[in-house]
Amino acid sequence: MKKFDVIIIGNGVSAITCASYLSKRMRSVALFLVDKGTKVEKYSRVLKDSEGHQYHFTVPYHEFGGLEKEELLSFYLNRLGIKEKFKVIPNQETVVVKRSQRILSRPNDFKGFRLYLVRHYPKSRDDIHRFFRDLQKHYENFKEQKQNFLRGEPYTITSLQAAWGTKNLKTVLTSYFNQPDLMREFGFMQHSIGLDFEDINAYFYFIRWFNVFMEKSYYIQNTYDELNKLLLPKNENLTLIQTAEFKAIEVENDEVKRLVTSKGSYEADYFCINAHPRDFINDYLKEGKGLITKRVDSMFKEKVRLFKKRIAYIGLDIDCEKIGIRKTRYMFEGASEDKVRLLNLMNYNRINLNASPKGKGALLVEFLEQPEVDLEEALIRTLKRYFKDIDKHIAVIEISDATDYAGSYDYAKDQQAMSLTKRFNFERYHYVNVWKNTFFIGSYTRPESGITGLIQMGIDIGEGIEQDLESHVRESAGITPDVLMNIVIHQYLPGVMEEPKTLVFDIAKNAYTLTLNDEVHVRRGRTDIYNAKFKTTIEGLYDIAVNCKSLDEALKNNLFELEGDVKPEVFYEAFSFGKPVKSIIYPKIKPFGSVMFYSLMIIWTVFSILAFNVPLYIAGSVLAGLHIVKLIGQTIVIRKVISLDSFLTGISLIIAVLFWLNLLPWFEIWMYWGMLGIVLLVYKLMQIDFTNMYLKYDYEAKFAYSKFFKSMMRGLSTLWVSAILIVGLGHYILQETYQSIMLYLVLIMMYLTYKYPAIYIQSMIKKGGE
């Protein structure tokens, strides 16, 4: 059985993007491709006419935007690392064909569309400006919150979700405008044209605007094959699995545990499935199907109006311009007499110069299927209404299978009863979380947002999984990037370097610049000038620095990536990575070390308080009793007898007996605290740090026995010895009336013990840089 961090099923855009994003963050990802290779064959076509001429429909016809530096999609694509590899041409206008066959050319950007509306609907000028001002504010907030989320910084629900997340597009538009013709202009958008506004979720609809429409719009000229190669580069962390027949999924405790295929079983912490949950559950869930189906039905409502969309690929024997098709895209308002409902027509030669032989044309037409009609004949007849003689020049035509075409408002209706907190979770894609660790993704979840929305969705879900994986790392041990960097410094540095070196450590989203000279200097942040960059996850560096993985193991398991002029072998040798730490391996236990340590301090304090208020023989008996209970308790819990506890228990028994025999009439509390201080001082002189004797039980053995941990405990033990001696001296100086004041120093030290590791680490990491 093979184990991965994430298993992703399907090769839709969102699935591929999610797989690429996570693998580039050094997560082990298995991507099960449902088609041959990485080709998305249902979108790609090559047609051949009767004379052998070929027409290539291999370039995406969807609008693409957000490639400008400050735009939202540019930020997403930079996170994915593929922006500069896109070949694009500007998409400056959309031609709208009215029912009257009147043709209007409309700018294809935010500012241009606003001016277009003001020019054509001057009576609504103020309303138009008010709407676009509000939308601009929503965009800026949406961009800020999404960027914060991807950076791992604090973020909250977007104003777009808070204001319009529960509304359909008609409700939003009627709150601004009262002219039906003006509102219909918002329907001439790809992925929503032809749909009723009541069925379009405003939140998903405007996500597409934010990704495509705010500055400039483009068409991608990369073929589908090239696009998939950009999204799926060679990556050692990404495993592509093809031709595996799915047999079942196994669910335990509301989590998918494994996927059973014809090639074996696969386990993962998270699953992403590019399929509709109803279909996938019916096919592969063997147990508990009825209960989970009810959950799915409550999450994914059936569509009230569901259309069937088809795509016609047409090759012409003449140039498109000769039959009046001079623009790139035409969108149709539709007429009642049309036998098929045209949505949009693409002059495919304008976005792919190699689509057809020279002197010929290629068209791509999207339309809604009408029942009981001859589709090809009805489509050609409808096209002829708008483009005369087109029927005489069709050399070849192929019509795709029907696909579902609908808005997603029904998926979001339940938000109306949600609190803002639940709607925040909705924005985090919990509405596709059928099981705790499983996301169902695909175009059906947010169809209005188009291909750019799918890319954004894939990255968002990938980042959510990445953050969840990070948050689960060694939580009980308090492992953070700062802690790991200090382990590196204390455990392995300074290494053997012939000359000063500057190294950059990228640990998840955290960056550290480490300079090696006669001394080691580290600061938070990165530098652009370095000898080597060491990139890893929190788990990866933990395995290297704490679990002491050898170089061969680290390379085999892809625990790190290294850039610069330092080879992995030299890097490991210089830092002594992989050198085992000699330590006792304890059985797995709960972190009771701090409890045992604090209870010792509480026992001492309780005795001092009782000694002021009750006879000494009673206080001594309580002291001995508490020590005995503590000794027995920790022997049962951590199965380890600590020498200091045994020694102090013996002393407390002697003190109690002497009190009962009234042989210590001269006893003063300051002598007790002084005696404790001397005992702890003797331990320190013997190089035994008593704080380490307890607190090491809160951590894994290799971490607790690292030089870093021991160095930290030495400092803490020194502080405790000083504090206890001060308390004893203070009791002697202040005498009985004010002796209790000194006990507050013990309480302060208990608080400091809790905070000391963080203070120690922060003092070693100089804040600065990014």
Coordinates of C-alpha atoms in Angstrom, one line a residue, residues 331-626:
M331 CA -22.5 36.6 -28.3
F332 CA -26.2 36.2 -29.2
E333 CA -29.2 37.5 -27.3
G334 CA -31.4 34.8 -29.0
A335 CA -34.7 35.0 -30.7
S336 CA -37.9 33.0 -30.2
E337 CA -37.9 31.8 -33.8
D338 CA -34.5 30.2 -33.5
K339 CA -34.6 26.4 -33.5
V340 CA -31.4 26.3 -31.4
R341 CA -30.3 28.9 -28.9
L342 CA -27.0 30.3 -30.0
L343 CA -24.7 31.3 -27.1
N344 CA -21.4 32.5 -28.7
L345 CA -19.5 32.1 -31.9
M346 CA -15.7 32.2 -32.1
N347 CA -13.7 33.1 -35.2
Y348 CA -11.2 30.5 -34.3
N349 CA -8.6 31.7 -36.8
R350 CA -8.2 34.9 -34.8
I351 CA -6.9 33.1 -31.7
N352 CA -5.1 30.2 -33.5
L353 CA -3.4 31.2 -36.7
N354 CA -2.8 27.5 -37.5
A355 CA -6.4 26.4 -37.0
S356 CA -7.1 26.0 -40.7
P357 CA -5.3 25.9 -44.1
K358 CA -4.5 29.3 -45.7
G359 CA -7.6 30.9 -47.3
K360 CA -10.0 28.8 -45.2
G361 CA -11.8 29.4 -41.9
A362 CA -12.6 27.7 -38.6
L363 CA -15.5 28.5 -36.3
L364 CA -16.4 27.2 -32.8
V365 CA -20.0 27.7 -31.9
E366 CA -21.6 27.0 -28.5
F367 CA -25.4 26.5 -28.4
L368 CA -28.1 25.0 -26.2
E369 CA -29.7 21.8 -27.4
Q370 CA -33.4 21.9 -28.2
P371 CA -35.4 18.7 -28.0
E372 CA -36.7 16.8 -31.1
V373 CA -34.7 18.8 -33.7
D374 CA -32.1 17.8 -36.2
L375 CA -29.2 19.6 -34.4
E376 CA -26.9 20.1 -37.4
E377 CA -29.7 21.3 -39.7
A378 CA -31.2 23.5 -37.0
L379 CA -27.8 25.0 -36.1
I380 CA -26.9 25.8 -39.8
R381 CA -30.3 27.4 -40.4
T382 CA -29.9 29.6 -37.3
L383 CA -26.4 30.6 -38.2
K384 CA -27.7 31.5 -41.7
R385 CA -30.1 34.1 -40.2
Y386 CA -27.0 36.1 -39.0
F387 CA -24.4 35.2 -41.5
K388 CA -25.7 34.9 -45.1
D389 CA -24.5 32.0 -47.3
I390 CA -22.6 30.3 -44.4
D391 CA -24.4 27.1 -45.3
K392 CA -22.7 27.0 -48.7
H393 CA -19.2 27.1 -47.3
I394 CA -19.2 24.5 -44.5
A395 CA -16.6 22.0 -45.4
V396 CA -16.8 19.9 -42.3
I397 CA -18.8 20.0 -39.0
E398 CA -18.6 18.0 -35.8
I399 CA -20.9 18.5 -32.9
S400 CA -19.8 17.5 -29.4
D401 CA -21.8 15.4 -26.8
A402 CA -24.1 17.4 -24.6
T403 CA -22.9 18.7 -21.3
D404 CA -24.8 20.2 -18.4
Y405 CA -25.2 24.0 -18.5
A406 CA -26.5 25.8 -15.5
G407 CA -25.7 28.4 -13.0
S408 CA -24.7 27.6 -9.4
Y409 CA -27.2 29.6 -7.4
D410 CA -29.0 26.5 -6.2
Y411 CA -25.7 25.2 -4.7
A412 CA -25.5 28.4 -2.6
K413 CA -29.1 28.8 -1.5
D414 CA -28.5 27.3 1.9
Q415 CA -26.1 30.2 2.7
Q416 CA -29.2 32.4 3.3
A417 CA -29.6 30.8 6.7
M418 CA -25.9 30.8 7.5
S419 CA -24.1 33.0 9.9
L420 CA -21.1 34.9 8.6
T421 CA -18.8 32.3 10.2
K422 CA -20.5 29.5 8.3
R423 CA -20.4 31.6 5.1
F424 CA -16.7 32.1 5.8
N425 CA -16.3 28.3 5.8
F426 CA -18.3 28.3 2.6
E427 CA -15.8 30.6 1.0
R428 CA -13.1 28.1 2.1
Y429 CA -14.8 25.5 0.0
H430 CA -16.3 23.6 2.9
Y431 CA -19.5 23.2 0.8
V432 CA -17.5 20.7 -1.3
N433 CA -16.2 18.9 1.8
V434 CA -18.4 15.8 1.7
W435 CA -16.0 14.1 4.2
K436 CA -13.6 16.0 6.5
N437 CA -10.5 15.3 4.4
T438 CA -12.1 15.2 1.0
F439 CA -12.9 18.0 -1.5
F440 CA -15.0 17.5 -4.6
I441 CA -14.0 20.0 -7.2
G442 CA -14.9 20.7 -10.8
S443 CA -16.8 23.2 -13.1
Y444 CA -20.1 22.2 -11.6
T445 CA -19.2 23.9 -8.3
R446 CA -18.8 27.4 -9.7
P447 CA -19.7 27.3 -13.5
E448 CA -20.1 31.1 -13.9
S449 CA -16.4 31.7 -13.0
G450 CA -14.9 29.9 -16.0
I451 CA -11.5 28.4 -16.4
T452 CA -9.8 31.2 -14.4
G453 CA -12.2 30.4 -11.5
L454 CA -11.2 26.7 -11.7
I455 CA -7.5 27.7 -11.5
Q456 CA -8.2 29.9 -8.5
M457 CA -10.2 27.1 -6.9
G458 CA -7.5 24.5 -7.4
I459 CA -4.9 26.8 -5.8
D460 CA -7.2 27.8 -3.0
I461 CA -8.0 24.3 -2.1
G462 CA -4.4 23.3 -2.4
E463 CA -3.4 26.1 -0.1
G464 CA -6.1 25.1 2.4
I465 CA -4.8 21.6 2.5
E466 CA -1.2 22.9 2.8
Q467 CA -2.1 25.0 5.8
D468 CA -4.0 22.1 7.4
L469 CA -1.0 19.8 6.9
E470 CA 1.3 22.4 8.5
S471 CA -1.0 23.0 11.5
H472 CA -0.9 19.3 12.3
V473 CA 2.8 19.0 12.4
R474 CA 4.2 18.1 15.8
E475 CA 1.6 20.3 17.6
S476 CA 2.1 18.5 20.9
A477 CA 5.8 19.2 20.8
G478 CA 5.4 22.8 19.8
I479 CA 7.4 22.5 16.7
T480 CA 7.6 25.7 14.6
P481 CA 10.0 27.0 11.9
D482 CA 11.7 29.1 14.6
V483 CA 12.3 26.0 16.8
L484 CA 13.6 24.0 13.8
M485 CA 16.0 26.8 12.8
N486 CA 17.4 26.9 16.4
I487 CA 17.8 23.1 16.3
V488 CA 19.9 23.6 13.2
I489 CA 22.0 26.3 14.8
H490 CA 22.6 24.4 18.1
Q491 CA 22.8 20.9 16.8
Y492 CA 24.8 21.3 13.7
L493 CA 26.4 24.7 13.4
P494 CA 29.0 26.0 13.0
G495 CA 30.0 23.5 10.3
V496 CA 33.2 23.3 8.3
M497 CA 33.2 26.1 5.8
E498 CA 36.3 27.3 4.0
E499 CA 34.9 30.8 3.6
P500 CA 31.9 32.9 4.8
K501 CA 28.7 31.6 3.4
T502 CA 25.2 33.0 3.2
L503 CA 22.4 30.5 3.1
V504 CA 18.6 30.9 2.8
F505 CA 16.2 28.5 4.5
D506 CA 12.7 28.4 3.1
I507 CA 10.6 26.5 5.6
A508 CA 7.1 26.3 4.4
K509 CA 6.1 30.0 4.2
N510 CA 8.9 31.2 6.5
A511 CA 12.3 32.4 5.3
Y512 CA 15.6 32.7 7.2
T513 CA 18.9 34.1 6.2
L514 CA 21.8 32.4 7.9
T515 CA 25.4 33.8 7.6
L516 CA 28.3 31.6 8.5
N517 CA 31.6 33.2 9.4
D518 CA 33.6 32.8 12.6
E519 CA 30.1 32.9 14.2
V520 CA 26.7 32.0 13.1
H521 CA 24.2 34.8 12.5
V522 CA 20.5 34.2 11.6
R523 CA 17.7 36.6 10.9
R524 CA 14.1 36.2 9.9
G525 CA 13.6 37.0 6.2
R526 CA 15.5 36.2 3.0
T527 CA 18.2 37.8 0.9
D528 CA 18.5 37.8 -2.9
I529 CA 22.3 37.2 -2.6
Y530 CA 23.1 33.7 -1.3
N531 CA 25.3 30.7 -1.8
A532 CA 22.6 28.2 -1.4
K533 CA 18.8 28.1 -0.8
F534 CA 17.5 25.2 1.2
K535 CA 13.8 24.7 0.6
T536 CA 11.7 22.2 2.6
T537 CA 8.5 21.7 4.6
I538 CA 8.2 21.8 8.4
E539 CA 8.0 18.0 8.3
G540 CA 11.0 17.7 6.0
L541 CA 13.3 19.8 8.2
Y542 CA 12.0 18.0 11.3
D543 CA 13.0 14.7 9.8
I544 CA 16.4 16.0 8.8
A545 CA 17.2 17.9 12.0
V546 CA 15.4 15.9 14.7
N547 CA 14.9 12.5 13.2
C548 CA 18.4 12.7 11.7
K549 CA 17.6 11.4 8.2
S550 CA 20.7 10.6 6.2
L551 CA 21.4 12.3 2.9
D552 CA 20.4 9.2 1.0
E553 CA 17.1 9.0 2.9
A554 CA 16.4 12.7 2.5
L555 CA 17.1 12.6 -1.3
K556 CA 15.0 9.4 -1.7
N557 CA 12.0 10.9 0.1
N558 CA 12.4 14.4 -1.5
L559 CA 12.7 16.1 1.8
F560 CA 14.4 19.2 0.4
E561 CA 15.3 21.1 -2.7
L562 CA 18.7 22.9 -3.0
E563 CA 19.6 25.8 -5.2
G564 CA 23.0 27.5 -5.5
D565 CA 26.6 26.5 -5.7
V566 CA 26.6 24.1 -2.8
K567 CA 26.1 20.4 -3.6
P568 CA 23.9 18.4 -1.3
E569 CA 26.9 16.3 -0.1
V570 CA 28.8 19.4 0.9
F571 CA 25.8 20.9 2.5
Y572 CA 25.2 17.8 4.6
E573 CA 28.9 17.6 5.5
A574 CA 29.1 21.2 6.6
F575 CA 26.0 21.0 8.7
S576 CA 26.5 17.4 9.9
F577 CA 22.9 16.7 8.8
G578 CA 22.0 13.1 9.3
K579 CA 24.3 12.5 12.3
P580 CA 22.3 10.4 14.7
V581 CA 21.8 11.7 18.2
K582 CA 22.6 9.2 20.9
S583 CA 19.5 9.1 23.1
I584 CA 17.1 6.8 24.9
I585 CA 14.0 6.1 22.9
Y586 CA 11.1 6.4 25.4
P587 CA 7.7 4.8 24.8
K588 CA 5.1 7.1 23.4
I589 CA 3.6 9.1 26.3
K590 CA 1.4 12.0 26.9
P591 CA 3.2 15.3 27.7
F592 CA 3.0 15.3 31.5
G593 CA 6.5 16.6 32.0
S594 CA 5.4 20.2 32.7
V595 CA 2.7 18.9 35.0
M596 CA 5.2 17.1 37.1
F597 CA 7.6 20.0 37.1
Y598 CA 4.9 22.6 38.1
S599 CA 3.5 20.2 40.8
L600 CA 6.9 20.2 42.5
M601 CA 6.9 24.0 42.7
I602 CA 3.4 24.0 44.0
I603 CA 4.3 21.4 46.7
W604 CA 7.1 23.7 48.0
T605 CA 4.8 26.7 47.9
V606 CA 2.0 25.0 49.7
F607 CA 4.3 23.9 52.5
S608 CA 5.6 27.4 53.0
I609 CA 2.0 28.8 53.2
L610 CA 1.0 26.0 55.7
A611 CA 4.1 26.6 57.8
F612 CA 2.8 30.1 58.6
N613 CA -0.6 29.1 59.6
V614 CA -0.6 25.6 61.2
P615 CA 1.7 23.6 63.5
L616 CA 4.9 22.5 61.8
Y617 CA 4.2 18.8 62.3
I618 CA 1.0 19.1 60.2
A619 CA 2.8 21.1 57.5
G620 CA 5.6 18.6 57.4
S621 CA 3.1 15.7 57.1
V622 CA 1.4 17.4 54.2
L623 CA 4.8 18.0 52.6
A624 CA 5.7 14.3 52.9
G625 CA 2.3 13.1 51.7
L626 CA 2.3 15.3 48.6

